[in-house]
Short mmCIF file of C-alpha atoms and ligand atoms in Angstrom, two decimals:
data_model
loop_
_atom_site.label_atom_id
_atom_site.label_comp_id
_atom_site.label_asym_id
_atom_site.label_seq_id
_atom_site.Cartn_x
_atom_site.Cartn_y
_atom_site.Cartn_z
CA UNK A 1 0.00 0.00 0.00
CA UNK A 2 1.19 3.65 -0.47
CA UNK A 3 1.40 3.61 3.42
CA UNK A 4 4.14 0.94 3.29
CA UNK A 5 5.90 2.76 0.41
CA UNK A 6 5.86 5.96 2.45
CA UNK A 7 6.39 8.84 0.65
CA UNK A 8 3.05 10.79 -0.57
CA UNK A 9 1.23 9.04 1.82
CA UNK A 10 -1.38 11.22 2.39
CA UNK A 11 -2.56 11.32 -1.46
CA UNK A 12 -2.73 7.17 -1.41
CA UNK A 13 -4.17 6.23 1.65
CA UNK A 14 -7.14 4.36 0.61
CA UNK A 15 -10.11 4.81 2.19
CA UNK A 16 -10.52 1.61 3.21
CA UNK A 17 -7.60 1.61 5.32
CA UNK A 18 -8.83 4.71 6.88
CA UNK A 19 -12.08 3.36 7.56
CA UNK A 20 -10.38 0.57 9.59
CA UNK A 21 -8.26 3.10 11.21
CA UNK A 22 -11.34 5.36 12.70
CA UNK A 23 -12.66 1.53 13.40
CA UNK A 24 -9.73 0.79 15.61
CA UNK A 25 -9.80 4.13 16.85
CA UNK A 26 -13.07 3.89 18.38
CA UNK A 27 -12.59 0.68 19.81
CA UNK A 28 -9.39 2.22 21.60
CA UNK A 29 -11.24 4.00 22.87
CA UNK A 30 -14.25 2.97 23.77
CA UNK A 31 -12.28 0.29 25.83
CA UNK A 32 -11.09 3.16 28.25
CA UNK A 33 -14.78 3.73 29.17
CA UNK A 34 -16.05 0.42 28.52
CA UNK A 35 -16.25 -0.92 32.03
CA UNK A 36 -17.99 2.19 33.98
CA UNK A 37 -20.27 2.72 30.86
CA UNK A 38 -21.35 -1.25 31.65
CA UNK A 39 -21.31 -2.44 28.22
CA UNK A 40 -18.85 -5.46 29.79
CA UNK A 41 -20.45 -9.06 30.15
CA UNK A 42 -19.81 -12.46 30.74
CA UNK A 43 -20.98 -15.19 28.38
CA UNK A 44 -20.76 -18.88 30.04
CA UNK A 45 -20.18 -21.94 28.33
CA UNK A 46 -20.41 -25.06 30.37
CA UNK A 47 -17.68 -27.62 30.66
CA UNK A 48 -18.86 -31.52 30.60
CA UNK A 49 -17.35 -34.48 31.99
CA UNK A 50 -17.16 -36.50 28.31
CA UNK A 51 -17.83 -39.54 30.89
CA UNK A 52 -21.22 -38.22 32.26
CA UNK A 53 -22.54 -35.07 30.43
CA UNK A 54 -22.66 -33.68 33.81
CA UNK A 55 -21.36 -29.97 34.05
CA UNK A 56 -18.31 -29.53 36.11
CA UNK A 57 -17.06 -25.67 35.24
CA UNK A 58 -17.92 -22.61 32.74
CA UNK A 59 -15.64 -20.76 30.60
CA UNK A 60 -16.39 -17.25 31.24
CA UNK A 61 -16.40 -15.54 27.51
CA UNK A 62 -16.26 -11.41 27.16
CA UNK A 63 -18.80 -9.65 25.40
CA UNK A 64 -18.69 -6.17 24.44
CA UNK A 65 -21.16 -4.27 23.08
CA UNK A 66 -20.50 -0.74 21.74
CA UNK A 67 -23.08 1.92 21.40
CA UNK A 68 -22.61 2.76 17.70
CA UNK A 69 -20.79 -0.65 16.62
CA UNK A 70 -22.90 -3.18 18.21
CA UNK A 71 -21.57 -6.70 19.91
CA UNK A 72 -18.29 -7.06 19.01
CA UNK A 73 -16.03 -10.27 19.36
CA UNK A 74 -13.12 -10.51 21.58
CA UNK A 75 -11.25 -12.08 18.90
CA UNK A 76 -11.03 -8.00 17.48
CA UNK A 77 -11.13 -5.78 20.62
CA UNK A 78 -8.71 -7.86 23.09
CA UNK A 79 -5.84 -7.46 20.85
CA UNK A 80 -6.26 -3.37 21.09
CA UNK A 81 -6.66 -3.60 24.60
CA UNK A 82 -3.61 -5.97 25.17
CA UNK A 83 -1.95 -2.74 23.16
CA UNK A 84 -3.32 0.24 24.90
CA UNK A 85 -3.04 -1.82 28.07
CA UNK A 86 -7.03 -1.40 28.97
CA UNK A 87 -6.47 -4.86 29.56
CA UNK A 88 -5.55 -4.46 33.01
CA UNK A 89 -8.54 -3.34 34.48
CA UNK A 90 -10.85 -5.45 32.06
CA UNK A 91 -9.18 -8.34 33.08
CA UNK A 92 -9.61 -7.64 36.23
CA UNK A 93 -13.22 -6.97 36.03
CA UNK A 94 -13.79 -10.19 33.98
CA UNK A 95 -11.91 -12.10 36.99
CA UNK A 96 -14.08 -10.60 39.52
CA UNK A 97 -17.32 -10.77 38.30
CA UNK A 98 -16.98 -14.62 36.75
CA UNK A 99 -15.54 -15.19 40.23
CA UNK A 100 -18.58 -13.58 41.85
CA UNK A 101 -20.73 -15.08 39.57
CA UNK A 102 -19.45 -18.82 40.05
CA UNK A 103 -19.47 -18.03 44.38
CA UNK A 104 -23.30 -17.46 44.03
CA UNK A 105 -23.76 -20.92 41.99
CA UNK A 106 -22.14 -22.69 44.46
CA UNK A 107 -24.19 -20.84 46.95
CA UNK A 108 -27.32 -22.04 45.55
CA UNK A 109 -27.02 -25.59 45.44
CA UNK A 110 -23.76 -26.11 42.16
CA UNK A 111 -21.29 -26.64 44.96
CA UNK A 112 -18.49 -28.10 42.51
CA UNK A 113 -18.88 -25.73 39.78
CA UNK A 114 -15.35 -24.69 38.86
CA UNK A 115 -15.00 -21.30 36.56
CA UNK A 116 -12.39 -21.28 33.38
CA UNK A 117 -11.22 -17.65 33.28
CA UNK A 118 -8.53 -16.83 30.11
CA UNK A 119 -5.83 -14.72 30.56
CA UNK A 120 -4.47 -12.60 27.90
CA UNK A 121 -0.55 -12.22 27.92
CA UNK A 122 0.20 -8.78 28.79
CA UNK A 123 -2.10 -9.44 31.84
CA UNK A 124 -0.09 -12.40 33.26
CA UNK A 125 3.19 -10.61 32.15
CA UNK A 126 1.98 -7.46 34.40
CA UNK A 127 3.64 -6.99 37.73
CA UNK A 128 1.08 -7.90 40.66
CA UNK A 129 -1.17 -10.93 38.72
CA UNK A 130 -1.08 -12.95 41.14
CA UNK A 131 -1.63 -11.07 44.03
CA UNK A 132 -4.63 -9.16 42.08
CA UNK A 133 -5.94 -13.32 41.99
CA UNK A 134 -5.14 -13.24 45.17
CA UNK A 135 -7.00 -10.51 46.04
CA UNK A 136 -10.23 -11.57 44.15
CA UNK A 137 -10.43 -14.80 45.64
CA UNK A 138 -10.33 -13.44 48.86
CA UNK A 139 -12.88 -10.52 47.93
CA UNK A 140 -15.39 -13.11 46.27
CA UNK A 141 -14.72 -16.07 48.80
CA UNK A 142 -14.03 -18.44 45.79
CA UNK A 143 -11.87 -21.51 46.60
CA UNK A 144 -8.76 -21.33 44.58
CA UNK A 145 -9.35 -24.75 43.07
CA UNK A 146 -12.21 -23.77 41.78
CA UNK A 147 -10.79 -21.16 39.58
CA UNK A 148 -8.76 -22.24 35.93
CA UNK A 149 -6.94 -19.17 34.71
CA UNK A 150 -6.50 -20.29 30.80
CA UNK A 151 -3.65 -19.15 29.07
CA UNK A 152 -3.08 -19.56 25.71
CA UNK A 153 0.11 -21.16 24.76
CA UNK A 154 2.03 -18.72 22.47
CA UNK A 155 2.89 -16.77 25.78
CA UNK A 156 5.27 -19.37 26.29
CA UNK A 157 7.20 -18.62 23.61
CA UNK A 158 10.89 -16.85 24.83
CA UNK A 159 9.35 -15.98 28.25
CA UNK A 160 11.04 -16.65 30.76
CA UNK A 161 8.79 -14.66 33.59
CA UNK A 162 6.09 -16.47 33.13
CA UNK A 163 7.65 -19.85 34.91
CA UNK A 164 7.76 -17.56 37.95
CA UNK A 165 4.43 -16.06 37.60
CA UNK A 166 3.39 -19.54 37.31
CA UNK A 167 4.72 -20.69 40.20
CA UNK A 168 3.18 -17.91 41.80
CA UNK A 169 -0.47 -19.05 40.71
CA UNK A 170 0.11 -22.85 41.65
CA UNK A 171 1.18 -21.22 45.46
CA UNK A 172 -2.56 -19.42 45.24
CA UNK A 173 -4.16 -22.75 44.91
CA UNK A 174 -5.30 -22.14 41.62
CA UNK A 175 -5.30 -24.45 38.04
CA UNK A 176 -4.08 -23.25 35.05
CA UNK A 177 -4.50 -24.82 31.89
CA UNK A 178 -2.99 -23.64 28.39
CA UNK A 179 -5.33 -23.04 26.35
CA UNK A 180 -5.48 -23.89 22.33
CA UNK A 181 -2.78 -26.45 22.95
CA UNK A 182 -1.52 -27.34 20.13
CA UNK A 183 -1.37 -24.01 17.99
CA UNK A 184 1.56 -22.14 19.40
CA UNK A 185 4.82 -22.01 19.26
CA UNK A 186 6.17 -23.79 22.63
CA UNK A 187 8.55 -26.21 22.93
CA UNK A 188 6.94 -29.64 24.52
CA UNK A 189 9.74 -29.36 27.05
CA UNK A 190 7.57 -26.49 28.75
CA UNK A 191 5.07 -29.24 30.05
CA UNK A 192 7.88 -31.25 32.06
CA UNK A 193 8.81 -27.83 33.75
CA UNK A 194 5.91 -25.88 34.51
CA UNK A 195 3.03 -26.59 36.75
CA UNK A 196 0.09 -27.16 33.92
CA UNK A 197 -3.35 -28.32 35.64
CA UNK A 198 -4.89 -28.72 31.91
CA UNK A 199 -4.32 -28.68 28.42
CA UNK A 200 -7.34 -27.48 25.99
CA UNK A 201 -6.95 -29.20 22.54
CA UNK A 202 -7.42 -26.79 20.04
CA UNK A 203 -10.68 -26.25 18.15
CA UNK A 204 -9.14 -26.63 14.75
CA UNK A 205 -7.92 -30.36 15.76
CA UNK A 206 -11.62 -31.55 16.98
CA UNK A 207 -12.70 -29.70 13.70
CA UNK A 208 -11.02 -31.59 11.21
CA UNK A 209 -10.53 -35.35 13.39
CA UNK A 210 -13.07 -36.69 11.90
CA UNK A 211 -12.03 -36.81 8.32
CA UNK A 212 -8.47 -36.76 8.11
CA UNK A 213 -6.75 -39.26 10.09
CA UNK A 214 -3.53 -37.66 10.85
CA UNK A 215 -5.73 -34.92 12.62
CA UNK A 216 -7.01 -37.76 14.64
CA UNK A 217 -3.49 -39.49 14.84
CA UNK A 218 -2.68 -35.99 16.58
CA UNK A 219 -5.57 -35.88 18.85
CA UNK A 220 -4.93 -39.33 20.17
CA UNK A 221 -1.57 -38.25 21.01
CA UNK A 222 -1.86 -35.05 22.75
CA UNK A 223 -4.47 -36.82 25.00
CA UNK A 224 -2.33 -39.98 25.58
CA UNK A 225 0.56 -37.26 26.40
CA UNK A 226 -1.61 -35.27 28.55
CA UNK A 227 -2.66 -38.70 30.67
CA UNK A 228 0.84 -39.55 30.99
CA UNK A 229 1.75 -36.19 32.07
CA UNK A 230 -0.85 -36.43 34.86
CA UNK A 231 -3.02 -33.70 33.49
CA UNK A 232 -6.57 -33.12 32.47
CA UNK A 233 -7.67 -32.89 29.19
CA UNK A 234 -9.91 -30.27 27.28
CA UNK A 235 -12.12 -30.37 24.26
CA UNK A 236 -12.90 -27.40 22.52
CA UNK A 237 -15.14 -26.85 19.53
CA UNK A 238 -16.89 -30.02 19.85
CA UNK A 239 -19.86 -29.69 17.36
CA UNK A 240 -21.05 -33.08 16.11
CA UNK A 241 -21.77 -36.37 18.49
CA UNK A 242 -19.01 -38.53 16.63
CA UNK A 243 -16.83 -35.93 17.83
CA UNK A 244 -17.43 -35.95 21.53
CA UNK A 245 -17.91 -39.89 21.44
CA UNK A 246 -14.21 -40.38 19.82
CA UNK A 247 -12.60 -37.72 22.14
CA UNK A 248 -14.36 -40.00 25.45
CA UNK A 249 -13.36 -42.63 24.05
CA UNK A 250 -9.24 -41.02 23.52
CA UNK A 251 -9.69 -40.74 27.00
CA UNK A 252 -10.05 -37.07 26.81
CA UNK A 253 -11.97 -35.71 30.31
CA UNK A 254 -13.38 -33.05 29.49
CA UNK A 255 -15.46 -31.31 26.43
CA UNK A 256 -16.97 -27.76 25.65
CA UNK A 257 -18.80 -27.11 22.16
CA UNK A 258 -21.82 -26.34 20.39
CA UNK A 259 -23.03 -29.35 20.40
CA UNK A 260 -23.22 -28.91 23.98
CA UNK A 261 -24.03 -25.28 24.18
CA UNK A 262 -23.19 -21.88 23.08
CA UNK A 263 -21.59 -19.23 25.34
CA UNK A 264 -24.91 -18.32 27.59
CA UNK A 265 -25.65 -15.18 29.49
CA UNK A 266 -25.66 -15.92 33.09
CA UNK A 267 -29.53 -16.51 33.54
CA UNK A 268 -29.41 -18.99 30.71
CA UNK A 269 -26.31 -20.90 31.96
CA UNK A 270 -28.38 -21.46 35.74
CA UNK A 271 -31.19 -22.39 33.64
CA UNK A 272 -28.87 -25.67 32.16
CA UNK A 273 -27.42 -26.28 36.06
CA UNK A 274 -31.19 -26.34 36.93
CA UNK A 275 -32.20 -28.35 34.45
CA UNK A 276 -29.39 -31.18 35.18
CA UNK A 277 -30.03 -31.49 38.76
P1 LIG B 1 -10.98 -19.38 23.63
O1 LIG B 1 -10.62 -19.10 25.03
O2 LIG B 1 -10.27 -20.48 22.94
O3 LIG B 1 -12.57 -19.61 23.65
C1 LIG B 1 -13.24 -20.48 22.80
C2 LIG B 1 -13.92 -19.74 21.68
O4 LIG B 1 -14.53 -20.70 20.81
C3 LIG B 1 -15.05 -18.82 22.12
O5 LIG B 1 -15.09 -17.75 21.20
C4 LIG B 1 -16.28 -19.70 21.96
O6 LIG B 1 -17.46 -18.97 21.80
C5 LIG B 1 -15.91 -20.45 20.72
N1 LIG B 1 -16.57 -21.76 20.65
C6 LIG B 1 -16.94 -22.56 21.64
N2 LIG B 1 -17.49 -23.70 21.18
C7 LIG B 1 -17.45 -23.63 19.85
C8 LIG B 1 -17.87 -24.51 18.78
O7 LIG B 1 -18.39 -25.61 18.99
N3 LIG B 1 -17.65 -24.07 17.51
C9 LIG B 1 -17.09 -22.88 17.24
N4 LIG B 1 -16.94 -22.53 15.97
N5 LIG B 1 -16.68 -22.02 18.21
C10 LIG B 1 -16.86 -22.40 19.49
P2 LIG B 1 -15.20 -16.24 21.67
O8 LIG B 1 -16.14 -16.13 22.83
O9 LIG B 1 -15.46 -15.41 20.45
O10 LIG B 1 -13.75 -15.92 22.22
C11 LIG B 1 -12.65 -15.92 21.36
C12 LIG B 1 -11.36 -15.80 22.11
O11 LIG B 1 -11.26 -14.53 22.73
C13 LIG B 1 -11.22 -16.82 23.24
O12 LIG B 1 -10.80 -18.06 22.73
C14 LIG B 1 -10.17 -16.14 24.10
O13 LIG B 1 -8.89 -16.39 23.60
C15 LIG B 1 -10.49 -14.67 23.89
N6 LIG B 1 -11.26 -14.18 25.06
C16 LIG B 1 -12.58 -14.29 25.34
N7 LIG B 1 -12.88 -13.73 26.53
C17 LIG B 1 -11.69 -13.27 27.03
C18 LIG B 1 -11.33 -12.60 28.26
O14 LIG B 1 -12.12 -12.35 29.17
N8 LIG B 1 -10.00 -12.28 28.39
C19 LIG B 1 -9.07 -12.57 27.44
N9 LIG B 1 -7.80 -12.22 27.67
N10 LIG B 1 -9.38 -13.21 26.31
C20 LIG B 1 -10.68 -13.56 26.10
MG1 LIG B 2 -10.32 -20.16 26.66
MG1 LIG B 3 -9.38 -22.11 23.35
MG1 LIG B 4 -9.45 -20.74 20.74
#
């Protein structure tokens, strides 16, 4: 583009890259108001035992609607705030109120409902994570074990704080799983060293296991590593039956999809816990 090119950039700036510009603009900012203008929530997608369909956790899932762009995915607006660093009190806020949220299941009858959190990067990375955990736990009187901070594992590439932070977490009580295992970057050597609770097979691996059998070959695998390594293992994306009965089957533990149910606001989600008991 004539941006790249530099030069006359003014005359050849399209306007389509100026469109996305204002776009990104906007969401920039909107983020720094985001949270006291309450256009934050939580989305909850339950977590089944493969074994017994039973529902053992929810992922909480952020949803942001904007007043003039409407409900926008996280998959756009947490990279911006990762950059701008509104991260830090959004990720706070989503910590807290899935916390919250999950302490007044458990207080009405879902006693062993655990609560998948995800963690972006920068937020791990920032000085004080696990004491702001620490802090929530004790504010919402959550158990630590029933909190999963999910992390997805590209962080793990060339860091070398976040062994330390995760030492940190393991001290709180907490589980931590790395999330679309699978997809990154990190060396398997990471899982001998650092104190992993979970590992969350990648959507694009339950997508495709079905019909090509080196997917499969690779699904197998992880979860056979995963048992040997002594830690749970996490379906995402599962969207047709043969899926979910294959993964149980693997040996895989644990499954979240579709097929099981969407991301739910929280009144929807307690009407599934209701329903089950
Ligand atoms: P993720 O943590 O891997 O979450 C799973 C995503 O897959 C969610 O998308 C969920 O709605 C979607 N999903 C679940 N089941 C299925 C299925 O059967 N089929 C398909 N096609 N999709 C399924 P969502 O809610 O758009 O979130 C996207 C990503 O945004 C998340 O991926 C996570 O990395 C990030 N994210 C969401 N909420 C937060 C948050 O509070 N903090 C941070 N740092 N990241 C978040
Ligand atoms: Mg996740
Ligand atoms: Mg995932
Ligand atoms: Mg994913």
């Amino acid at each position: 583009s004539a941006k790249e090119e530099g030069g006359n950039t003014y005359c050849f700036y399209s306007s389509k890259e100026a469109e996305g510009d204002i776009r990104k603009m906007k969401l920039e900012n909107g983020l720094r108001t985001a949270i006291e203008n309450e256009q934050l929530t939580l989305h909850y997608q339950p977590v089944v035992d493969l074994q017994t369909s039973k529902i053992i956790a929810v992922e909480a899932l952020l949803r942001w609607e904007h007043p003039e762009l409407g409900f926008l995915s996280p998959i756009e607006f947490i990279p911006i705030a990762e950059k701008t660093g509104a991260i830090i009190p959004i990720g706070k806020w989503v910590l807290e109120t899935a916390c919250r949220q999950v302490k007044q299941w458990q207080s009405i009858g879902f006693h062993d409902l655990s609560v998948a959190v995800n963690a972006s990067i920068r937020q791990v990375n920032e000085k004080g994570f696990p004491m702001a955990v620490e802090n929530i736990l004790h504010e919402t009187q959550l158990n630590p074990r029933f909190l999963d901070i999910e992390i997805t594992e590209s962080l793990m590439q060339n860091d070398t704080i976040s062994g330390v932070v995760f030492k940190q977490l393991k001290a709180i009580g907490v589980k931590i799983s790395i999330d679309d295992f699978g997809t990154g970057y990190s060396s398997l050597s990471v899982l001998s060293y650092l104190p992993i609770d979970r590992l969350k097979i990648d959507r694009s691996f339950v997508k495709d296991m079905l019909e090509h059998s080196k997917t499969d070959s690779i699904v197998r695998t992880i979860i056979d590593m995963g048992n040997h390594l002594d830690m749970k293992l996490v379906a995402e994306g599962i969207e047709e039956e043969e899926q979910r009965e294959a993964l149980r089957q693997y040996g895989c533990h644990f499954g979240q999809g579709y097929l099981i149910s969407r991301p739910l606001p929280a009144s929807e989600l307690e009407v599934l816990l209701r329903e089950q008991k």
